[in-house]
mmCIF file of N, CA and C in Angstrom:
data_model
loop_
_atom_site.group_PDB
_atom_site.id
_atom_site.type_symbol
_atom_site.label_atom_id
_atom_site.label_comp_id
_atom_site.label_asym_id
_atom_site.label_seq_id
_atom_site.Cartn_x
_atom_site.Cartn_y
_atom_site.Cartn_z
ATOM 1 N N GLN S 1 32.319 -5.031 -11.711
ATOM 2 C CA GLN S 1 31.334 -4.665 -13.387
ATOM 3 C C GLN S 1 30.017 -5.750 -13.200
ATOM 4 N N VAL S 2 29.117 -5.546 -13.373
ATOM 5 C CA VAL S 2 27.646 -5.808 -13.398
ATOM 6 C C VAL S 2 27.394 -5.480 -14.648
ATOM 7 N N GLN S 3 26.551 -6.371 -15.834
ATOM 8 C CA GLN S 3 25.869 -5.987 -16.289
ATOM 9 C C GLN S 3 24.594 -6.539 -16.518
ATOM 10 N N LEU S 4 23.475 -5.770 -16.929
ATOM 11 C CA LEU S 4 22.262 -6.041 -16.562
ATOM 12 C C LEU S 4 21.163 -6.050 -17.721
ATOM 13 N N VAL S 5 20.482 -6.862 -17.830
ATOM 14 C CA VAL S 5 19.689 -7.152 -19.655
ATOM 15 C C VAL S 5 18.352 -7.448 -18.902
ATOM 16 N N GLU S 6 17.398 -6.706 -19.525
ATOM 17 C CA GLU S 6 15.890 -6.989 -19.272
ATOM 18 C C GLU S 6 15.255 -7.427 -20.496
ATOM 19 N N SER S 7 14.251 -8.147 -20.198
ATOM 20 C CA SER S 7 13.615 -8.801 -20.741
ATOM 21 C C SER S 7 11.938 -8.916 -20.995
ATOM 22 N N GLY S 8 10.921 -9.427 -21.582
ATOM 23 C CA GLY S 8 9.734 -9.596 -20.999
ATOM 24 C C GLY S 8 8.829 -8.374 -21.333
ATOM 25 N N GLY S 9 9.112 -6.712 -21.736
ATOM 26 C CA GLY S 9 8.439 -5.994 -22.131
ATOM 27 C C GLY S 9 7.395 -6.561 -23.507
ATOM 28 N N GLY S 10 6.555 -5.179 -23.826
ATOM 29 C CA GLY S 10 5.633 -5.586 -24.874
ATOM 30 C C GLY S 10 4.735 -4.882 -25.007
ATOM 31 N N LEU S 11 3.447 -5.240 -25.269
ATOM 32 C CA LEU S 11 2.168 -4.725 -25.804
ATOM 33 C C LEU S 11 1.332 -5.224 -25.279
ATOM 34 N N VAL S 12 0.179 -4.820 -24.512
ATOM 35 C CA VAL S 12 -0.191 -5.661 -23.391
ATOM 36 C C VAL S 12 -1.916 -4.651 -23.154
ATOM 37 N N GLN S 13 -3.123 -5.257 -23.114
ATOM 38 C CA GLN S 13 -4.035 -4.550 -23.277
ATOM 39 C C GLN S 13 -4.677 -3.701 -21.278
ATOM 40 N N ALA S 14 -5.428 -2.757 -21.531
ATOM 41 C CA ALA S 14 -5.590 -2.564 -19.661
ATOM 42 C C ALA S 14 -6.068 -3.615 -19.128
ATOM 43 N N GLY S 15 -5.420 -3.994 -17.934
ATOM 44 C CA GLY S 15 -5.989 -4.894 -16.981
ATOM 45 C C GLY S 15 -5.473 -6.357 -17.704
ATOM 46 N N GLY S 16 -3.980 -6.429 -18.148
ATOM 47 C CA GLY S 16 -3.518 -7.686 -18.611
ATOM 48 C C GLY S 16 -2.398 -7.396 -17.860
ATOM 49 N N SER S 17 -1.280 -8.533 -17.520
ATOM 50 C CA SER S 17 -0.178 -8.866 -17.006
ATOM 51 C C SER S 17 0.731 -8.767 -17.989
ATOM 52 N N LEU S 18 2.276 -8.810 -17.405
ATOM 53 C CA LEU S 18 3.219 -8.634 -17.940
ATOM 54 C C LEU S 18 4.429 -9.170 -16.675
ATOM 55 N N ARG S 19 5.441 -9.750 -17.253
ATOM 56 C CA ARG S 19 6.393 -9.864 -16.235
ATOM 57 C C ARG S 19 7.600 -9.869 -16.717
ATOM 58 N N LEU S 20 8.539 -9.037 -16.532
ATOM 59 C CA LEU S 20 9.540 -8.720 -16.899
ATOM 60 C C LEU S 20 10.774 -8.753 -16.103
ATOM 61 N N SER S 21 11.875 -9.454 -16.324
ATOM 62 C CA SER S 21 13.092 -10.337 -16.314
ATOM 63 C C SER S 21 14.453 -9.290 -16.196
ATOM 64 N N CYS S 22 14.992 -9.463 -15.461
ATOM 65 C CA CYS S 22 16.541 -8.794 -15.429
ATOM 66 C C CYS S 22 17.344 -9.774 -15.081
ATOM 67 N N ALA S 23 18.551 -10.324 -16.138
ATOM 68 C CA ALA S 23 19.326 -10.831 -15.687
ATOM 69 C C ALA S 23 20.976 -10.100 -15.444
ATOM 70 N N ALA S 24 21.487 -10.855 -14.359
ATOM 71 C CA ALA S 24 22.682 -9.809 -14.441
ATOM 72 C C ALA S 24 23.830 -10.809 -14.267
ATOM 73 N N SER S 25 25.041 -10.502 -14.930
ATOM 74 C CA SER S 25 26.274 -11.255 -14.654
ATOM 75 C C SER S 25 27.208 -10.618 -13.815
ATOM 76 N N GLY S 26 28.381 -11.444 -13.459
ATOM 77 C CA GLY S 26 28.756 -11.161 -12.191
ATOM 78 C C GLY S 26 28.659 -12.282 -10.983
ATOM 79 N N ARG S 27 29.290 -12.172 -9.989
ATOM 80 C CA ARG S 27 29.492 -13.480 -8.929
ATOM 81 C C ARG S 27 28.727 -12.608 -7.859
ATOM 82 N N THR S 28 28.798 -11.479 -7.889
ATOM 83 C CA THR S 28 28.422 -10.193 -6.757
ATOM 84 C C THR S 28 27.171 -10.032 -6.598
ATOM 85 N N PHE S 29 26.030 -10.577 -7.183
ATOM 86 C CA PHE S 29 24.744 -10.049 -7.225
ATOM 87 C C PHE S 29 24.250 -9.979 -6.193
ATOM 88 N N SER S 30 24.335 -10.959 -5.088
ATOM 89 C CA SER S 30 23.866 -10.730 -4.168
ATOM 90 C C SER S 30 24.480 -9.756 -3.013
ATOM 91 N N THR S 31 25.341 -8.761 -3.521
ATOM 92 C CA THR S 31 25.796 -7.605 -2.688
ATOM 93 C C THR S 31 24.966 -6.130 -3.097
ATOM 94 N N TYR S 32 24.153 -6.803 -3.980
ATOM 95 C CA TYR S 32 23.270 -5.531 -4.448
ATOM 96 C C TYR S 32 22.167 -5.161 -4.466
ATOM 97 N N ALA S 33 21.410 -4.423 -4.099
ATOM 98 C CA ALA S 33 19.872 -4.059 -3.653
ATOM 99 C C ALA S 33 19.634 -3.834 -5.496
ATOM 100 N N MET S 34 18.736 -4.308 -5.828
ATOM 101 C CA MET S 34 17.807 -4.344 -7.124
ATOM 102 C C MET S 34 16.995 -3.754 -7.216
ATOM 103 N N GLY S 35 16.233 -3.269 -8.343
ATOM 104 C CA GLY S 35 15.002 -2.131 -8.517
ATOM 105 C C GLY S 35 14.615 -1.994 -9.794
ATOM 106 N N TRP S 36 13.534 -1.818 -9.851
ATOM 107 C CA TRP S 36 12.934 -1.574 -11.303
ATOM 108 C C TRP S 36 12.464 0.275 -11.524
ATOM 109 N N PHE S 37 13.354 1.002 -12.447
ATOM 110 C CA PHE S 37 12.719 2.258 -12.383
ATOM 111 C C PHE S 37 11.657 2.322 -13.976
ATOM 112 N N ARG S 38 11.275 3.355 -13.907
ATOM 113 C CA ARG S 38 10.308 3.573 -15.221
ATOM 114 C C ARG S 38 10.361 4.999 -15.836
ATOM 115 N N GLN S 39 10.490 5.103 -17.096
ATOM 116 C CA GLN S 39 10.340 6.484 -17.704
ATOM 117 C C GLN S 39 9.253 6.923 -18.751
ATOM 118 N N ALA S 40 8.232 7.647 -18.689
ATOM 119 C CA ALA S 40 7.774 7.886 -19.597
ATOM 120 C C ALA S 40 7.969 9.218 -20.387
ATOM 121 N N PRO S 41 7.767 9.231 -21.541
ATOM 122 C CA PRO S 41 8.264 10.419 -22.599
ATOM 123 C C PRO S 41 8.047 11.457 -21.750
ATOM 124 N N GLY S 42 8.920 12.564 -21.647
ATOM 125 C CA GLY S 42 8.623 13.672 -21.195
ATOM 126 C C GLY S 42 8.916 13.532 -19.817
ATOM 127 N N LYS S 43 8.715 12.448 -18.939
ATOM 128 C CA LYS S 43 9.018 12.667 -17.377
ATOM 129 C C LYS S 43 10.334 12.029 -16.872
ATOM 130 N N GLU S 44 10.202 12.174 -15.889
ATOM 131 C CA GLU S 44 11.687 11.669 -15.070
ATOM 132 C C GLU S 44 11.562 10.204 -14.917
ATOM 133 N N ARG S 45 12.905 9.940 -14.342
ATOM 134 C CA ARG S 45 13.031 8.168 -14.120
ATOM 135 C C ARG S 45 12.463 7.974 -12.756
ATOM 136 N N ASP S 46 11.602 7.548 -12.347
ATOM 137 C CA ASP S 46 11.055 7.027 -11.217
ATOM 138 C C ASP S 46 11.117 5.660 -10.857
ATOM 139 N N LEU S 47 11.315 5.821 -9.422
ATOM 140 C CA LEU S 47 11.579 4.296 -8.930
ATOM 141 C C LEU S 47 10.276 3.532 -8.897
ATOM 142 N N VAL S 48 10.345 2.222 -9.019
ATOM 143 C CA VAL S 48 8.447 1.831 -9.118
ATOM 144 C C VAL S 48 8.838 0.377 -8.229
ATOM 145 N N ALA S 49 10.093 0.027 -8.060
ATOM 146 C CA ALA S 49 9.872 -1.292 -6.897
ATOM 147 C C ALA S 49 11.334 -1.857 -6.822
ATOM 148 N N ALA S 50 11.722 -2.209 -5.408
ATOM 149 C CA ALA S 50 13.110 -2.191 -5.145
ATOM 150 C C ALA S 50 12.915 -3.316 -3.985
ATOM 151 N N ILE S 51 14.156 -4.021 -4.263
ATOM 152 C CA ILE S 51 14.449 -5.373 -2.984
ATOM 153 C C ILE S 51 15.240 -5.562 -2.637
ATOM 154 N N SER S 52 16.149 -5.674 -1.600
ATOM 155 C CA SER S 52 16.995 -5.820 -0.864
ATOM 156 C C SER S 52 17.839 -7.188 -0.910
ATOM 157 N N ARG S 53 18.984 -7.038 -0.423
ATOM 158 C CA ARG S 53 19.894 -8.023 -1.075
ATOM 159 C C ARG S 53 19.483 -9.383 -1.281
ATOM 160 N N SER S 54 19.027 -9.306 0.677
ATOM 161 C CA SER S 54 18.562 -10.352 0.506
ATOM 162 C C SER S 54 17.293 -11.059 -0.216
ATOM 163 N N GLY S 55 16.217 -9.956 -0.608
ATOM 164 C CA GLY S 55 15.225 -10.184 -1.022
ATOM 165 C C GLY S 55 14.304 -10.134 -0.054
ATOM 166 N N VAL S 56 14.288 -9.711 1.476
ATOM 167 C CA VAL S 56 13.520 -9.982 2.445
ATOM 168 C C VAL S 56 12.497 -8.818 2.299
ATOM 169 N N GLY S 57 13.699 -7.408 2.191
ATOM 170 C CA GLY S 57 13.071 -5.940 2.082
ATOM 171 C C GLY S 57 12.987 -5.809 0.592
ATOM 172 N N THR S 58 11.223 -5.020 0.703
ATOM 173 C CA THR S 58 10.863 -4.815 -0.583
ATOM 174 C C THR S 58 10.348 -3.387 -0.491
ATOM 175 N N TYR S 59 10.170 -2.322 -1.425
ATOM 176 C CA TYR S 59 9.618 -1.229 -1.649
ATOM 177 C C TYR S 59 8.645 -1.006 -2.993
ATOM 178 N N TYR S 60 7.610 -0.305 -2.884
ATOM 179 C CA TYR S 60 6.829 -0.079 -4.270
ATOM 180 C C TYR S 60 6.281 1.133 -4.144
ATOM 181 N N ALA S 61 5.942 1.809 -5.177
ATOM 182 C CA ALA S 61 5.548 3.215 -5.372
ATOM 183 C C ALA S 61 4.382 2.957 -5.198
ATOM 184 N N TYR S 62 3.725 3.850 -4.740
ATOM 185 C CA TYR S 62 2.076 3.986 -4.010
ATOM 186 C C TYR S 62 1.439 3.934 -5.423
ATOM 187 N N SER S 63 1.545 4.080 -6.918
ATOM 188 C CA SER S 63 1.344 3.668 -7.815
ATOM 189 C C SER S 63 0.996 2.441 -8.413
ATOM 190 N N VAL S 64 1.928 1.631 -7.773
ATOM 191 C CA VAL S 64 1.956 0.231 -8.438
ATOM 192 C C VAL S 64 1.410 -0.740 -7.283
ATOM 193 N N LYS S 65 1.624 -0.667 -5.861
ATOM 194 C CA LYS S 65 1.164 -1.086 -4.898
ATOM 195 C C LYS S 65 -0.009 -1.992 -5.058
ATOM 196 N N GLY S 66 0.039 -3.328 -4.799
ATOM 197 C CA GLY S 66 -0.964 -3.949 -4.594
ATOM 198 C C GLY S 66 -0.958 -4.949 -6.209
ATOM 199 N N ARG S 67 -0.342 -4.326 -7.066
ATOM 200 C CA ARG S 67 -0.574 -4.529 -8.251
ATOM 201 C C ARG S 67 0.941 -5.433 -8.747
ATOM 202 N N PHE S 68 1.854 -4.883 -8.593
ATOM 203 C CA PHE S 68 3.453 -5.211 -9.045
ATOM 204 C C PHE S 68 4.195 -5.892 -7.685
ATOM 205 N N THR S 69 4.578 -6.855 -8.168
ATOM 206 C CA THR S 69 5.648 -7.610 -7.659
ATOM 207 C C THR S 69 7.169 -8.007 -7.996
ATOM 208 N N ILE S 70 7.936 -7.436 -7.225
ATOM 209 C CA ILE S 70 9.264 -7.819 -7.536
ATOM 210 C C ILE S 70 9.784 -8.753 -6.562
ATOM 211 N N SER S 71 10.667 -9.225 -7.356
ATOM 212 C CA SER S 71 11.432 -10.491 -6.721
ATOM 213 C C SER S 71 12.646 -10.941 -7.065
ATOM 214 N N ARG S 72 13.079 -11.754 -6.589
ATOM 215 C CA ARG S 72 14.744 -11.867 -6.777
ATOM 216 C C ARG S 72 15.310 -13.791 -6.843
ATOM 217 N N ASP S 73 16.427 -13.878 -7.521
ATOM 218 C CA ASP S 73 16.765 -15.123 -7.107
ATOM 219 C C ASP S 73 18.250 -15.363 -7.184
ATOM 220 N N ASN S 74 18.764 -15.061 -5.908
ATOM 221 C CA ASN S 74 20.421 -14.484 -6.091
ATOM 222 C C ASN S 74 20.784 -16.300 -6.686
ATOM 223 N N ALA S 75 20.296 -17.221 -6.842
ATOM 224 C CA ALA S 75 20.966 -18.532 -7.242
ATOM 225 C C ALA S 75 21.310 -17.967 -8.736
ATOM 226 N N LYS S 76 20.352 -17.358 -9.086
ATOM 227 C CA LYS S 76 20.384 -17.423 -10.860
ATOM 228 C C LYS S 76 20.964 -15.681 -11.172
ATOM 229 N N ASN S 77 21.109 -15.007 -10.130
ATOM 230 C CA ASN S 77 21.329 -14.064 -10.705
ATOM 231 C C ASN S 77 20.394 -12.994 -11.512
ATOM 232 N N THR S 78 18.934 -13.249 -11.044
ATOM 233 C CA THR S 78 17.968 -12.710 -11.683
ATOM 234 C C THR S 78 16.756 -11.802 -10.766
ATOM 235 N N VAL S 79 16.186 -10.693 -11.687
ATOM 236 C CA VAL S 79 15.131 -9.975 -10.744
ATOM 237 C C VAL S 79 13.839 -10.032 -11.462
ATOM 238 N N SER S 80 12.974 -9.933 -11.148
ATOM 239 C CA SER S 80 11.671 -10.241 -11.931
ATOM 240 C C SER S 80 10.668 -8.877 -11.212
ATOM 241 N N LEU S 81 9.881 -8.729 -12.288
ATOM 242 C CA LEU S 81 8.666 -7.570 -11.973
ATOM 243 C C LEU S 81 7.494 -8.257 -12.790
ATOM 244 N N GLN S 82 6.648 -8.855 -11.409
ATOM 245 C CA GLN S 82 4.977 -9.408 -11.950
ATOM 246 C C GLN S 82 4.497 -8.209 -12.088
ATOM 247 N N MET S 83 3.757 -7.655 -13.449
ATOM 248 C CA MET S 83 2.711 -6.703 -13.484
ATOM 249 C C MET S 83 1.630 -7.099 -13.309
ATOM 250 N N ASN S 84 0.431 -6.935 -12.849
ATOM 251 C CA ASN S 84 -0.835 -7.294 -13.042
ATOM 252 C C ASN S 84 -1.806 -6.253 -12.741
ATOM 253 N N SER S 85 -2.641 -6.218 -13.695
ATOM 254 C CA SER S 85 -4.121 -5.236 -13.517
ATOM 255 C C SER S 85 -3.371 -3.979 -13.723
ATOM 256 N N LEU S 86 -2.248 -3.936 -15.338
ATOM 257 C CA LEU S 86 -1.839 -2.862 -15.912
ATOM 258 C C LEU S 86 -2.683 -1.604 -16.546
ATOM 259 N N LYS S 87 -2.308 -0.764 -16.449
ATOM 260 C CA LYS S 87 -3.302 0.686 -16.773
ATOM 261 C C LYS S 87 -2.321 1.300 -17.797
ATOM 262 N N PRO S 88 -3.101 2.194 -18.700
ATOM 263 C CA PRO S 88 -2.537 2.681 -19.777
ATOM 264 C C PRO S 88 -1.299 3.902 -19.209
ATOM 265 N N GLU S 89 -1.705 4.172 -17.911
ATOM 266 C CA GLU S 89 -0.325 4.887 -17.162
ATOM 267 C C GLU S 89 1.328 4.376 -16.739
ATOM 268 N N ASP S 90 0.642 2.977 -17.117
ATOM 269 C CA ASP S 90 2.070 2.027 -16.734
ATOM 270 C C ASP S 90 2.676 2.136 -17.779
ATOM 271 N N THR S 91 2.535 3.090 -19.178
ATOM 272 C CA THR S 91 3.593 2.901 -20.369
ATOM 273 C C THR S 91 4.728 3.628 -20.020
ATOM 274 N N ALA S 92 5.296 2.974 -20.049
ATOM 275 C CA ALA S 92 7.175 3.661 -20.129
ATOM 276 C C ALA S 92 7.984 2.856 -20.480
ATOM 277 N N VAL S 93 8.983 3.259 -20.539
ATOM 278 C CA VAL S 93 10.427 2.222 -20.498
ATOM 279 C C VAL S 93 11.028 1.649 -19.258
ATOM 280 N N TYR S 94 10.782 0.419 -18.729
ATOM 281 C CA TYR S 94 11.552 0.004 -17.452
ATOM 282 C C TYR S 94 12.707 0.006 -17.859
ATOM 283 N N TYR S 95 13.533 0.295 -16.705
ATOM 284 C CA TYR S 95 14.844 -0.202 -16.456
ATOM 285 C C TYR S 95 15.590 -0.825 -15.115
ATOM 286 N N CYS S 96 16.176 -2.137 -15.364
ATOM 287 C CA CYS S 96 16.581 -2.517 -13.915
ATOM 288 C C CYS S 96 17.585 -1.289 -14.011
ATOM 289 N N ALA S 97 18.358 -1.771 -12.441
ATOM 290 C CA ALA S 97 19.258 -0.936 -11.412
ATOM 291 C C ALA S 97 19.525 -1.806 -10.445
ATOM 292 N N ALA S 98 21.026 -1.538 -10.245
ATOM 293 C CA ALA S 98 21.404 -2.464 -9.281
ATOM 294 C C ALA S 98 22.339 -1.281 -8.636
ATOM 295 N N ALA S 99 22.344 -1.043 -6.763
ATOM 296 C CA ALA S 99 22.869 -0.729 -6.278
ATOM 297 C C ALA S 99 23.651 -1.151 -5.004
ATOM 298 N N GLU S 100 25.002 -1.060 -4.876
ATOM 299 C CA GLU S 100 25.511 -1.710 -4.010
ATOM 300 C C GLU S 100 25.601 -1.632 -2.645
ATOM 301 N N GLY S 101 25.005 -2.229 -1.470
ATOM 302 C CA GLY S 101 24.499 -1.844 -0.392
ATOM 303 C C GLY S 101 22.644 -1.851 -0.264
ATOM 304 N N PHE S 102 22.536 -0.747 0.467
ATOM 305 C CA PHE S 102 21.110 -1.344 1.120
ATOM 306 C C PHE S 102 20.035 -0.641 -0.009
ATOM 307 N N LEU S 103 18.792 -1.171 0.113
ATOM 308 C CA LEU S 103 17.504 -0.785 -0.623
ATOM 309 C C LEU S 103 17.657 0.808 -0.778
ATOM 310 N N SER S 104 17.920 1.397 0.510
ATOM 311 C CA SER S 104 17.227 2.690 0.269
ATOM 312 C C SER S 104 18.267 3.508 -0.677
ATOM 313 N N SER S 105 19.573 3.080 -1.087
ATOM 314 C CA SER S 105 20.321 3.395 -1.944
ATOM 315 C C SER S 105 19.592 3.840 -3.596
ATOM 316 N N LEU S 106 18.286 2.773 -3.965
ATOM 317 C CA LEU S 106 17.830 3.014 -4.821
ATOM 318 C C LEU S 106 16.401 4.055 -5.033
ATOM 319 N N TYR S 107 16.483 4.410 -3.495
ATOM 320 C CA TYR S 107 15.359 5.996 -3.672
ATOM 321 C C TYR S 107 15.816 7.410 -4.310
ATOM 322 N N HIS S 108 17.062 7.107 -5.005
ATOM 323 C CA HIS S 108 17.767 8.219 -5.820
ATOM 324 C C HIS S 108 18.388 7.555 -6.819
ATOM 325 N N SER S 109 17.929 8.010 -7.845
ATOM 326 C CA SER S 109 18.780 6.730 -9.303
ATOM 327 C C SER S 109 19.669 7.474 -9.412
ATOM 328 N N GLU S 110 20.216 8.546 -9.278
ATOM 329 C CA GLU S 110 21.663 8.845 -9.450
ATOM 330 C C GLU S 110 22.240 7.922 -8.428
ATOM 331 N N LYS S 111 22.143 7.402 -7.262
ATOM 332 C CA LYS S 111 23.088 6.590 -6.462
ATOM 333 C C LYS S 111 22.881 5.035 -7.187
ATOM 334 N N ALA S 112 22.089 4.789 -8.252
ATOM 335 C CA ALA S 112 22.227 3.151 -8.945
ATOM 336 C C ALA S 112 23.787 3.324 -9.514
ATOM 337 N N ASP S 113 24.297 2.177 -9.195
ATOM 338 C CA ASP S 113 25.757 1.685 -9.495
ATOM 339 C C ASP S 113 25.314 1.430 -11.593
ATOM 340 N N TYR S 114 24.446 0.627 -11.607
ATOM 341 C CA TYR S 114 24.345 -0.059 -12.934
ATOM 342 C C TYR S 114 22.634 0.112 -13.809
ATOM 343 N N TRP S 115 22.901 0.475 -14.822
ATOM 344 C CA TRP S 115 21.264 0.389 -15.130
ATOM 345 C C TRP S 115 21.413 -0.937 -16.642
ATOM 346 N N GLY S 116 20.253 -1.228 -16.918
ATOM 347 C CA GLY S 116 20.249 -1.900 -18.205
ATOM 348 C C GLY S 116 19.661 -1.025 -19.392
ATOM 349 N N GLN S 117 19.738 -1.460 -20.424
ATOM 350 C CA GLN S 117 18.932 -0.720 -21.430
ATOM 351 C C GLN S 117 18.045 -0.529 -21.351
ATOM 352 N N GLY S 118 16.717 -0.970 -20.531
ATOM 353 C CA GLY S 118 15.478 -0.712 -20.718
ATOM 354 C C GLY S 118 14.847 -1.388 -21.933
ATOM 355 N N THR S 119 13.172 -1.706 -21.250
ATOM 356 C CA THR S 119 12.630 -2.721 -21.868
ATOM 357 C C THR S 119 10.915 -1.684 -22.192
ATOM 358 N N GLN S 120 10.536 -1.939 -23.172
ATOM 359 C CA GLN S 120 9.157 -0.578 -23.406
ATOM 360 C C GLN S 120 8.089 -1.754 -22.999
ATOM 361 N N VAL S 121 7.427 -1.004 -22.512
ATOM 362 C CA VAL S 121 5.868 -1.474 -21.646
ATOM 363 C C VAL S 121 4.965 -0.658 -22.176
ATOM 364 N N THR S 122 4.109 -1.549 -22.925
ATOM 365 C CA THR S 122 3.127 -0.399 -23.824
ATOM 366 C C THR S 122 1.616 -1.050 -23.432
ATOM 367 N N VAL S 123 0.894 0.008 -22.660
ATOM 368 C CA VAL S 123 -0.620 -0.442 -22.330
ATOM 369 C C VAL S 123 -1.632 0.083 -22.903
ATOM 370 N N SER S 124 -2.494 -0.835 -23.809
ATOM 371 C CA SER S 124 -3.597 0.407 -24.449
ATOM 372 C C SER S 124 -4.830 0.132 -23.908
ATOM 373 N N SER S 125 -5.758 0.888 -24.226
ATOM 374 C CA SER S 125 -6.884 1.477 -23.076
ATOM 375 C C SER S 125 -7.990 0.460 -24.190
#
């Protein structure tokens, strides 16, 4: 069993930055690929960024490439999402997710094994 707790959301002006963090419980964190999804009102939950178990492999959605950076610290059981140059369209609830195995498992949200409770990110224009 893995529990995920997100932090770092909030309100920021367009062009600003936020850093989201996700703390995971358990001793098997390094066996999980980790990802950040987001869901805006009335829209589907979409993968924003993902990172492999070792941290070497990463994936970014086209809409955030070059602006967001995902990282993980397996010694501290944490995964982070640095978000720069934020835009109003980045406004959403952001969820941390874990999938046992390969990063590609997170390409489909239904294959995630665990989810955090979500943190709101609001970008004002």
